[in-house]
CSV table of C-alpha atoms in Angstrom, one decimal:
chain,number,residue,atom,x,y,z
A,2,MET,CA,92.1,27.9,42.8
A,3,THR,CA,92.8,25.4,39.8
A,4,LYS,CA,91.2,25.1,36.3
A,5,GLN,CA,88.2,22.7,37.7
A,6,ASN,CA,87.6,25.2,40.1
A,7,LEU,CA,87.0,27.8,37.5
A,8,TRP,CA,84.3,25.4,35.9
A,9,GLU,CA,82.6,24.8,39.1
A,10,TRP,CA,82.4,28.8,39.8
A,11,ILE,CA,80.8,29.2,35.9
A,12,ASN,CA,78.6,26.0,37.0
A,13,GLN,CA,77.3,28.0,40.1
A,14,TYR,CA,77.1,31.5,38.1
A,15,GLU,CA,75.4,29.5,35.0
A,16,GLN,CA,71.8,31.1,35.9
A,17,LYS,CA,73.1,34.5,36.2
A,18,LEU,CA,74.5,33.9,32.8
A,19,ASN,CA,71.5,32.6,31.0
A,20,GLU,CA,69.9,35.5,32.8
A,21,ILE,CA,72.0,37.6,30.8
A,22,ALA,CA,71.9,36.1,27.5
A,23,LEU,CA,67.9,35.4,27.6
A,24,ASN,CA,67.3,39.2,28.5
A,25,ILE,CA,69.5,40.1,25.6
A,26,TRP,CA,67.6,37.8,23.4
A,27,ASN,CA,64.6,39.4,24.8
A,28,LYS,CA,65.9,42.8,23.4
A,29,PRO,CA,67.4,42.4,20.4
A,30,GLU,CA,69.3,45.7,19.1
A,31,THR,CA,71.0,45.8,15.7
A,32,ALA,CA,74.4,47.2,15.2
A,33,MET,CA,75.6,50.7,17.2
A,34,GLU,CA,71.9,50.7,18.6
A,35,GLU,CA,73.3,48.1,21.6
A,36,GLU,CA,72.0,50.2,24.7
A,37,TYR,CA,70.4,47.6,26.4
A,38,ALA,CA,73.0,45.0,26.1
A,39,SER,CA,76.1,46.7,26.5
A,40,ASN,CA,74.7,48.5,29.7
A,41,LEU,CA,73.5,45.4,31.3
A,42,GLN,CA,77.2,43.9,30.4
A,43,ALA,CA,79.0,46.6,31.4
A,44,SER,CA,77.1,47.6,34.7
A,45,LEU,CA,77.5,43.7,35.7
A,46,LEU,CA,81.1,44.0,35.6
A,47,GLU,CA,81.6,47.2,37.2
A,48,GLU,CA,79.5,45.9,40.0
A,49,THR,CA,82.1,43.3,40.4
A,50,GLY,CA,85.0,45.1,40.2
A,51,PHE,CA,85.7,45.9,36.5
A,52,HIS,CA,87.4,49.1,35.8
A,53,ILE,CA,84.9,50.5,32.7
A,54,LYS,CA,85.9,52.8,30.1
A,55,ARG,CA,82.8,53.7,28.0
A,56,THR,CA,82.0,55.0,24.6
A,57,ILE,CA,85.3,54.0,22.7
A,58,ALA,CA,85.9,56.1,19.3
A,59,GLY,CA,82.7,57.8,19.7
A,60,MET,CA,80.8,54.4,19.8
A,61,ARG,CA,78.6,54.7,23.0
A,62,THR,CA,77.6,50.8,22.4
A,63,ALA,CA,81.0,49.9,23.2
A,64,PHE,CA,83.0,49.8,26.2
A,65,ILE,CA,86.2,47.8,27.8
A,66,ALA,CA,86.1,46.5,31.1
A,67,GLU,CA,89.6,45.2,32.9
A,68,TYR,CA,90.8,44.0,36.0
A,69,GLY,CA,93.9,43.3,37.5
A,70,SER,CA,97.7,44.5,36.8
A,71,GLY,CA,100.7,43.8,34.8
A,72,LYS,CA,101.7,41.3,32.2
A,73,PRO,CA,100.5,39.2,30.4
A,74,ILE,CA,97.3,41.4,29.4
A,75,LEU,CA,94.7,38.9,27.9
A,76,GLY,CA,91.9,39.8,25.7
A,77,VAL,CA,88.6,38.5,25.4
A,78,LEU,CA,86.0,39.6,22.6
A,79,GLY,CA,82.6,40.0,22.7
A,80,GLU,CA,79.9,40.7,20.7
A,81,TYR,CA,75.7,41.7,21.3
A,82,ASP,CA,74.0,42.9,17.9
A,83,ALA,CA,71.5,41.2,16.6
A,84,LEU,CA,69.8,41.1,12.9
A,85,PRO,CA,67.1,43.1,11.5
A,86,GLY,CA,64.2,40.9,10.5
A,87,LEU,CA,64.8,38.0,12.3
A,88,SER,CA,62.5,38.1,15.2
A,89,GLN,CA,61.3,34.6,16.6
A,90,GLU,CA,59.3,33.2,19.1
A,91,LEU,CA,60.7,30.5,20.7
A,92,ILE,CA,59.6,27.4,18.6
A,93,ALA,CA,60.4,25.1,16.3
A,94,THR,CA,58.3,27.3,13.3
A,95,ARG,CA,58.4,30.1,11.7
A,96,LYS,CA,56.7,32.8,13.8
A,97,PRO,CA,58.2,36.0,14.4
A,98,ILE,CA,57.4,37.6,17.9
A,99,GLU,CA,56.6,41.3,15.8
A,100,GLN,CA,56.8,41.5,12.1
A,101,GLY,CA,60.0,42.9,10.8
A,102,ALA,CA,61.9,43.2,14.1
A,103,PRO,CA,65.2,42.5,14.6
A,104,GLY,CA,66.3,39.2,16.3
A,105,HIS,CA,69.5,37.3,17.3
A,106,GLY,CA,70.1,35.0,14.3
A,107,CYS,CA,73.5,34.8,15.0
A,108,GLY,CA,73.7,34.1,18.6
A,109,HIS,CA,75.7,37.5,19.6
A,110,ASN,CA,73.6,37.2,22.6
A,111,LEU,CA,75.7,33.9,23.6
A,112,LEU,CA,78.6,35.0,22.3
A,113,GLY,CA,79.1,38.0,24.7
A,114,THR,CA,77.8,36.5,27.6
A,115,ALA,CA,80.5,33.8,27.5
A,116,GLY,CA,83.2,36.0,27.0
A,117,LEU,CA,81.9,38.1,30.0
A,118,GLY,CA,81.3,34.8,32.3
A,119,ALA,CA,85.0,33.6,31.3
A,120,ALA,CA,86.3,37.5,32.4
A,121,LEU,CA,84.2,37.2,35.6
A,122,ALA,CA,85.6,33.8,36.3
A,123,ILE,CA,89.4,34.5,36.0
A,124,LYS,CA,88.7,37.6,38.0
A,125,GLN,CA,88.3,35.1,40.9
A,126,ALA,CA,91.7,33.5,40.3
A,127,LEU,CA,93.3,36.6,40.3
A,128,GLU,CA,91.9,37.7,43.3
A,129,LYS,CA,92.7,35.0,45.2
A,130,GLY,CA,96.7,35.7,43.5
A,131,GLU,CA,96.8,32.0,41.6
A,132,ILE,CA,98.0,33.8,38.7
A,133,SER,CA,98.8,37.6,37.5
A,134,GLY,CA,98.2,40.1,35.2
A,135,THR,CA,95.7,41.8,33.7
A,136,ILE,CA,92.0,40.1,32.0
A,137,ARG,CA,90.2,43.0,29.7
A,138,TYR,CA,86.6,42.0,28.0
A,139,TYR,CA,85.7,44.0,25.2
A,140,GLY,CA,82.3,45.2,24.8
A,141,CYS,CA,81.9,45.2,20.9
A,142,PRO,CA,78.8,46.6,18.9
A,143,ALA,CA,78.1,45.9,15.0
A,144,GLU,CA,79.9,43.0,14.2
A,145,GLU,CA,77.3,42.6,12.0
A,146,THR,CA,78.2,45.9,9.6
A,147,LEU,CA,82.1,44.9,10.3
A,148,THR,CA,82.2,47.9,11.9
A,149,GLY,CA,83.0,47.7,15.7
A,150,LYS,CA,86.3,46.3,16.0
A,151,VAL,CA,87.6,47.7,12.8
A,152,ILE,CA,86.4,51.3,14.5
A,153,MET,CA,88.2,50.1,17.9
A,154,ALA,CA,91.5,48.9,16.4
A,155,LYS,CA,91.8,52.4,15.0
A,156,GLU,CA,91.7,53.5,18.8
A,157,GLY,CA,94.8,50.9,19.1
A,158,VAL,CA,92.8,49.2,22.1
A,159,PHE,CA,94.1,46.4,21.0
A,160,ASP,CA,97.8,47.1,20.9
A,161,ASP,CA,99.3,45.7,24.2
A,162,LEU,CA,97.3,42.8,24.0
A,163,ASP,CA,99.9,39.3,24.4
A,164,ALA,CA,96.8,37.3,23.4
A,165,CYS,CA,93.0,37.2,22.4
A,166,PHE,CA,90.5,34.9,22.6
A,167,THR,CA,86.8,34.4,21.2
A,168,TRP,CA,84.3,32.0,19.8
A,169,HIS,CA,81.2,31.9,17.8
A,170,PRO,CA,77.7,30.0,18.4
A,171,ALA,CA,77.4,27.0,15.4
A,172,PRO,CA,76.2,23.8,14.9
A,173,ILE,CA,79.4,22.2,15.3
A,174,THR,CA,82.0,21.9,18.7
A,175,THR,CA,85.5,22.6,17.3
A,176,VAL,CA,88.2,24.8,16.9
A,177,TRP,CA,87.7,27.3,13.8
A,178,SER,CA,90.9,27.5,12.2
A,179,ALA,CA,89.7,28.7,8.7
A,180,SER,CA,90.2,31.8,7.6
A,181,THR,CA,87.4,34.4,6.9
A,182,LEU,CA,86.7,36.5,3.7
A,183,ALA,CA,88.4,40.3,3.9
A,184,MET,CA,85.9,42.5,3.1
A,185,ASN,CA,84.6,46.3,1.9
A,186,SER,CA,81.3,47.7,2.3
A,187,ILE,CA,81.2,50.4,0.2
A,188,LYS,CA,78.5,53.3,-0.9
A,189,PHE,CA,78.1,54.8,-4.5
A,190,LYS,CA,76.2,57.5,-4.8
A,191,PHE,CA,75.5,59.7,-8.3
A,192,THR,CA,74.4,62.8,-8.8
A,193,GLY,CA,72.6,64.4,-11.9
A,194,VAL,CA,69.8,67.1,-13.0
A,195,ALA,CA,66.2,66.7,-12.9
A,196,SER,CA,63.8,67.2,-15.8
A,197,HIS,CA,60.7,65.9,-16.9
A,198,ALA,CA,61.0,62.6,-18.6
A,199,ALA,CA,58.5,62.7,-21.0
A,200,ALA,CA,58.4,67.0,-21.9
A,201,ALA,CA,62.5,67.6,-21.5
A,202,PRO,CA,64.2,64.3,-20.8
A,203,HIS,CA,67.0,65.9,-22.9
A,204,MET,CA,67.3,68.5,-20.3
A,205,GLY,CA,68.1,65.8,-17.3
A,206,ARG,CA,70.9,64.0,-16.3
A,207,SER,CA,69.8,60.4,-15.1
A,208,ALA,CA,71.3,59.1,-11.9
A,209,LEU,CA,70.0,56.2,-11.6
A,210,ASP,CA,71.4,55.6,-15.2
A,211,GLY,CA,74.9,55.6,-13.8
A,212,VAL,CA,74.1,53.4,-10.9
A,213,GLU,CA,72.3,51.2,-13.5
A,214,LEU,CA,75.3,51.3,-15.9
A,215,MET,CA,77.5,50.7,-12.9
A,216,ASN,CA,75.8,47.7,-12.2
A,217,ILE,CA,76.0,45.9,-15.6
A,218,GLY,CA,80.0,47.4,-15.5
A,219,ALA,CA,80.6,45.3,-12.5
A,220,ASN,CA,79.0,42.4,-13.6
A,221,TYR,CA,81.1,42.2,-16.4
A,222,LEU,CA,84.1,42.3,-14.2
A,223,ARG,CA,83.0,39.2,-12.2
A,224,GLU,CA,84.9,37.3,-14.9
A,225,HIS,CA,87.9,39.0,-14.3
A,226,ILE,CA,88.6,38.2,-10.9
A,227,ILE,CA,89.8,35.8,-8.9
A,228,ASP,CA,87.4,32.6,-8.0
A,229,ALA,CA,86.6,33.0,-4.7
A,230,ALA,CA,85.8,36.7,-4.7
A,231,ARG,CA,82.5,38.2,-4.4
A,232,ILE,CA,80.9,41.0,-5.1
A,233,HIS,CA,76.9,41.8,-3.5
A,234,TYR,CA,75.2,45.0,-4.6
A,235,SER,CA,72.0,46.5,-3.4
A,236,ILE,CA,70.4,49.9,-5.0
A,237,THR,CA,69.5,51.9,-1.7
A,238,ASN,CA,67.8,54.7,-4.0
A,239,GLY,CA,66.8,54.2,-7.1
A,240,GLY,CA,64.7,57.8,-7.3
A,241,HIS,CA,61.4,58.6,-7.5
A,242,GLU,CA,58.3,59.0,-9.9
A,243,PRO,CA,59.1,57.8,-13.2
A,244,ASN,CA,58.2,60.6,-14.7
A,245,ILE,CA,61.0,62.5,-13.5
A,246,VAL,CA,64.6,62.4,-14.7
A,247,HIS,CA,66.2,61.2,-11.5
A,248,PRO,CA,69.0,63.3,-9.8
A,249,GLU,CA,70.0,61.4,-7.4
A,250,ALA,CA,70.7,57.3,-7.0
A,251,GLU,CA,72.7,55.3,-5.1
A,252,VAL,CA,73.9,52.0,-4.5
A,253,TRP,CA,75.7,49.8,-2.1
A,254,TYR,CA,78.6,47.3,-2.6
A,255,TYR,CA,80.1,44.5,-0.8
A,256,ILE,CA,83.2,43.3,-2.1
A,257,ARG,CA,84.7,40.2,-0.8
A,258,ALA,CA,88.1,37.9,-1.0
A,259,PRO,CA,90.7,35.4,0.7
A,260,HIS,CA,93.0,38.4,1.3
A,261,ARG,CA,93.0,42.4,2.4
A,262,GLU,CA,95.0,43.6,-1.0
A,263,GLU,CA,92.8,41.7,-3.2
A,264,VAL,CA,89.9,43.2,-1.9
A,265,GLU,CA,91.9,46.7,-2.3
A,266,GLU,CA,92.4,45.6,-5.8
A,267,ILE,CA,88.9,45.2,-7.0
A,268,THR,CA,87.9,48.0,-5.1
A,269,LYS,CA,90.1,50.0,-7.2
A,270,ARG,CA,89.1,48.5,-10.2
A,271,LEU,CA,84.8,49.1,-8.9
A,272,LYS,CA,85.7,52.8,-8.4
A,273,LYS,CA,86.9,53.0,-12.4
A,274,ILE,CA,83.7,51.6,-13.1
A,275,ALA,CA,81.7,53.9,-11.0
A,276,SER,CA,83.8,56.4,-12.7
A,277,GLY,CA,82.5,55.5,-16.3
A,278,ALA,CA,79.2,55.0,-15.6
A,279,ALA,CA,79.2,59.1,-14.3
A,280,MET,CA,81.1,60.2,-17.6
A,281,MET,CA,78.5,58.0,-19.9
A,282,THR,CA,75.6,59.6,-18.2
A,283,GLU,CA,77.3,62.8,-17.2
A,284,THR,CA,76.4,62.9,-13.8
A,285,GLU,CA,78.7,62.8,-10.8
A,286,VAL,CA,79.5,60.0,-8.3
A,287,GLU,CA,80.9,60.1,-4.8
A,288,SER,CA,81.9,57.1,-2.9
A,289,GLU,CA,81.9,56.2,1.4
A,290,LEU,CA,83.7,53.7,2.4
A,291,LEU,CA,81.5,52.4,5.4
A,292,ALA,CA,83.6,49.6,6.5
A,293,GLY,CA,86.6,47.3,5.9
A,294,CYS,CA,87.8,44.2,7.4
A,295,TYR,CA,90.8,41.8,7.2
A,296,ASP,CA,90.5,38.4,6.6
A,297,THR,CA,90.9,36.0,9.9
A,298,LEU,CA,94.4,35.0,10.7
A,299,SER,CA,94.7,31.7,12.6
A,300,ASN,CA,97.4,30.8,15.1
A,301,SER,CA,98.0,27.3,15.9
A,302,VAL,CA,99.7,27.3,19.4
A,303,LEU,CA,96.3,29.1,21.0
A,304,GLU,CA,94.2,26.9,19.2
A,305,ASP,CA,95.5,23.9,20.9
A,306,VAL,CA,95.0,25.4,24.2
A,307,LEU,CA,91.9,26.0,23.1
A,308,TYR,CA,91.3,22.5,22.1
A,309,ASN,CA,92.6,20.8,24.8
A,310,ASN,CA,90.5,22.7,27.2
A,311,MET,CA,87.6,21.5,25.2
A,312,ASN,CA,88.6,17.9,25.4
A,313,GLU,CA,89.0,18.6,29.4
A,314,ILE,CA,85.4,20.0,29.9
A,315,HIS,CA,84.0,17.3,27.1
A,316,SER,CA,81.2,19.0,25.3
A,317,PRO,CA,77.9,20.3,25.8
A,318,ARG,CA,75.5,18.0,27.7
A,319,PHE,CA,71.9,18.1,26.1
A,320,THR,CA,68.6,17.1,27.6
A,321,GLY,CA,66.1,14.9,26.2
A,322,GLU,CA,64.6,18.3,26.3
A,323,ASP,CA,66.7,20.1,23.9
A,324,TYR,CA,66.9,16.7,21.3
A,325,GLN,CA,63.5,16.9,20.6
A,326,PHE,CA,63.1,21.1,20.3
A,327,ALA,CA,66.5,20.3,18.1
A,328,GLU,CA,64.4,17.3,16.1
A,329,GLU,CA,61.5,19.7,15.3
A,330,ILE,CA,63.8,22.3,14.1
A,331,SER,CA,65.4,20.2,11.7
A,332,LYS,CA,62.3,19.1,10.0
A,333,SER,CA,62.6,22.4,8.2
A,334,TYR,CA,65.3,21.9,6.2
A,335,THR,CA,66.3,19.0,4.1
A,336,LEU,CA,69.5,16.7,4.4
A,337,SER,CA,70.9,18.4,1.0
A,338,GLN,CA,70.3,22.0,2.8
A,339,LYS,CA,71.7,20.3,5.9
A,340,ARG,CA,74.7,19.1,4.2
A,341,SER,CA,74.9,22.2,2.0
A,342,VAL,CA,75.6,24.0,5.2
A,343,MET,CA,77.8,22.0,6.8
A,344,GLN,CA,80.1,22.2,4.0
A,345,THR,CA,80.4,25.8,4.8
A,346,TYR,CA,81.9,24.5,7.7
A,347,HIS,CA,84.2,22.1,5.8
A,348,ALA,CA,82.9,19.6,8.1
A,349,PRO,CA,83.1,15.8,7.6
A,350,ASP,CA,80.1,14.2,5.8
A,351,TYR,CA,79.3,11.8,8.7
A,352,ILE,CA,78.2,14.4,11.2
A,353,ASN,CA,75.2,14.9,9.1
A,354,GLN,CA,73.2,12.6,10.5
A,355,MET,CA,73.6,14.0,13.8
A,356,VAL,CA,70.6,15.8,15.5
A,357,LEU,CA,73.2,17.7,18.0
A,358,HIS,CA,77.1,17.5,17.7
A,359,ASP,CA,77.4,16.8,21.7
A,360,SER,CA,81.2,15.9,21.1
A,361,VAL,CA,84.4,17.7,20.4
A,362,GLU,CA,85.6,17.5,16.9
A,363,ALA,CA,89.0,17.7,16.2
A,364,THR,CA,90.4,20.5,13.6
A,365,PHE,CA,89.1,20.2,10.4
A,366,ASP,CA,89.3,23.4,8.3
A,367,LYS,CA,93.0,24.3,8.6
A,368,GLY,CA,94.2,26.0,5.7
A,369,LYS,CA,90.4,26.6,4.7
A,370,ILE,CA,88.5,29.8,3.9
A,371,ALA,CA,84.9,30.1,5.6
A,372,PRO,CA,82.8,32.2,2.8
A,373,GLY,CA,81.9,34.5,5.5
A,374,SER,CA,83.5,37.8,6.9
A,375,THR,CA,83.9,39.2,10.5
A,376,ASP,CA,85.8,42.1,12.1
A,377,VAL,CA,87.6,39.7,14.3
A,378,GLY,CA,89.7,39.4,11.4
A,379,ASP,CA,91.1,42.9,11.8
A,380,VAL,CA,92.1,42.0,15.7
A,381,SER,CA,94.0,38.8,14.7
A,382,TRP,CA,96.3,41.1,12.4
A,383,ILE,CA,97.1,43.3,15.9
A,384,THR,CA,97.3,40.3,18.7
A,385,PRO,CA,97.8,36.6,19.0
A,386,LEU,CA,94.1,35.6,18.2
A,387,ALA,CA,92.3,32.0,18.5
A,388,GLN,CA,88.3,31.0,18.3
A,389,CYS,CA,86.3,28.2,18.5
A,390,LEU,CA,83.1,27.1,17.4
A,391,ILE,CA,80.3,25.7,19.7
A,392,SER,CA,77.2,23.4,19.4
A,393,CYS,CA,74.2,26.3,20.2
A,394,TRP,CA,72.4,25.5,17.0
A,395,PRO,CA,70.9,21.8,15.9
A,396,MET,CA,72.8,20.3,12.7
A,397,GLY,CA,72.5,22.0,9.8
A,398,THR,CA,71.4,25.1,11.1
A,399,ALA,CA,72.6,28.1,8.9
A,400,PRO,CA,73.5,31.5,11.0
A,401,HIS,CA,70.8,34.6,9.9
A,402,THR,CA,67.7,32.7,10.2
A,403,TRP,CA,64.9,32.0,12.2
A,404,GLN,CA,65.6,28.8,13.0
A,405,SER,CA,69.3,30.2,14.2
A,406,THR,CA,67.4,32.7,16.6
A,407,ALA,CA,65.2,30.0,18.1
A,408,ALA,CA,67.8,27.5,19.4
A,409,SER,CA,70.1,30.9,20.2
A,410,GLY,CA,67.2,31.5,22.8
A,411,SER,CA,66.5,28.0,23.6
A,412,GLY,CA,68.3,25.6,26.0
A,413,VAL,CA,70.3,24.3,23.5
A,414,GLY,CA,72.2,27.8,23.0
A,415,LEU,CA,72.5,27.9,26.5
A,416,LYS,CA,74.0,24.9,27.0
A,417,GLY,CA,76.6,25.6,24.5
A,418,MET,CA,77.2,29.2,26.3
A,419,ILE,CA,78.2,27.8,29.1
A,420,PHE,CA,80.6,25.7,27.4
A,421,ALA,CA,82.2,28.2,25.6
A,422,ALA,CA,82.6,30.3,28.6
A,423,LYS,CA,84.7,27.3,30.8
A,424,THR,CA,86.6,27.1,27.4
A,425,LEU,CA,87.7,30.7,27.6
A,426,ALA,CA,88.3,30.7,31.2
A,427,GLY,CA,90.3,27.7,30.7
A,428,GLY,CA,92.8,28.6,28.0
A,429,LEU,CA,93.3,31.7,29.5
A,430,TYR,CA,94.1,30.4,32.6
A,431,ASP,CA,96.7,28.4,30.8
A,432,LEU,CA,98.3,31.2,29.2
A,433,TYR,CA,98.4,33.2,32.4
A,434,SER,CA,99.9,29.9,34.1
A,435,ASP,CA,102.3,29.3,31.3
A,436,ASP,CA,104.2,32.6,29.6
A,437,ARG,CA,106.2,29.9,27.3
A,438,LYS,CA,102.7,29.3,25.5
A,439,ILE,CA,102.6,33.1,25.1
A,440,GLU,CA,105.7,33.6,23.4
A,441,GLN,CA,105.2,30.5,21.0
A,442,ALA,CA,101.8,32.4,20.0
A,443,LYS,CA,103.8,35.6,19.4
A,444,ARG,CA,106.9,33.9,17.3
A,445,GLU,CA,104.3,32.4,15.2
A,446,PHE,CA,102.6,35.5,15.1
A,447,GLU,CA,105.3,37.7,14.0
A,448,THR,CA,106.2,35.4,11.7
A,449,ARG,CA,103.1,35.0,9.8
A,450,THR,CA,103.0,38.9,10.0
A,451,LYS,CA,106.5,40.1,9.4
A,452,ASP,CA,105.6,41.3,5.6
A,453,ASN,CA,102.5,42.4,6.0
A,454,LYS,CA,101.5,44.8,8.9
A,455,TYR,CA,98.2,46.1,9.9
A,456,LYS,CA,97.2,48.9,8.5
A,457,PRO,CA,92.9,49.8,9.3
A,458,ALA,CA,90.8,50.2,6.0
A,459,LEU,CA,88.9,52.9,7.2
A,460,PRO,CA,90.2,56.5,6.7
A,461,VAL,CA,91.8,58.4,9.9
């Protein structure tokens, strides 16, 4: 079986992969609740001969599917969680299927299904004996809350991998070489003393005052951190009736920066601000780290493998109907908005004139930092990893929007998904066929990590 045979097998399996992706799109589930999606994927892999390990580190929607034996052990990361509030019909105007319900605004219905397709294709080659080794598909929950892979990493499930691939839906097709922002997700809970706000305010100690003073301190902190860092917060519990001195209040913070150590430094300063706010209000404060992820480490050897395969396959082939749908979607944002979205990908300006990206773009973001965060970063500090972006949305479509939700259930998204499955399968095949590529990737990885070994941000 050659790579072309692998790609032909994916073509023949396309209808089944489309069906899986659309079923997950039609039943969107948020972080840690992905019962339908994880069971659908795990059951199919089990039926086709993969060994399945379910419930990883207590996460019932995490699983690992493995086929083959011996070295090399190559991994594919899959995701399938949706986003709250992004329910959307499969039309080019804003219309929720159910108001307030979740939707696949990040295209994870496509992301996981393409990885599954690549793993199934590689199994065909392993069965025929043309290549040897182990293929492992990781069903990863809760990427949107940046917890799934971090918790899995604590269990050591990525430690024996020789290399790993993944991808993400996007408005453009290219290798994703940019790093992402490391991040902490942390809640601060203030506890005070209740009292009547009019009759006896002096008897109370306001937890809400503690939250508000902390937020003021955090806003002053912004001037004294690096420009690339970001601090976001949301008051998740602001108390109850105004005539009560609030005994409980809570604020939720995200801290982002280009490197893990920078996030940790800012978090330490933020904790001091929280302690100061508690001291000023005579309240108590406790913090809970919900998630903590690393920046993403690129690997040029593996990226070249993916890029070469993308060029061999050429690019997603969109139909006239796909272009028409994309044009309708594009009417919902201006050229300026379109350009601003593509700037977050560090994309060249000339592509903004396109409706759909139907070619393979050379890497243009090497050494750059993408503005978002992902728990893929943690895996990239454990084993050599590369990922690509595949055109699944109209040009200029931002993730986490109703437009990306609609596109992720459309023919545009499905064609991008099949292209992604072929890219991943071809890249895996090349690594199984040439141990030197794996060794080169490992040497690059070891050079880049020798002074900064991975340590999970979440406590054991």
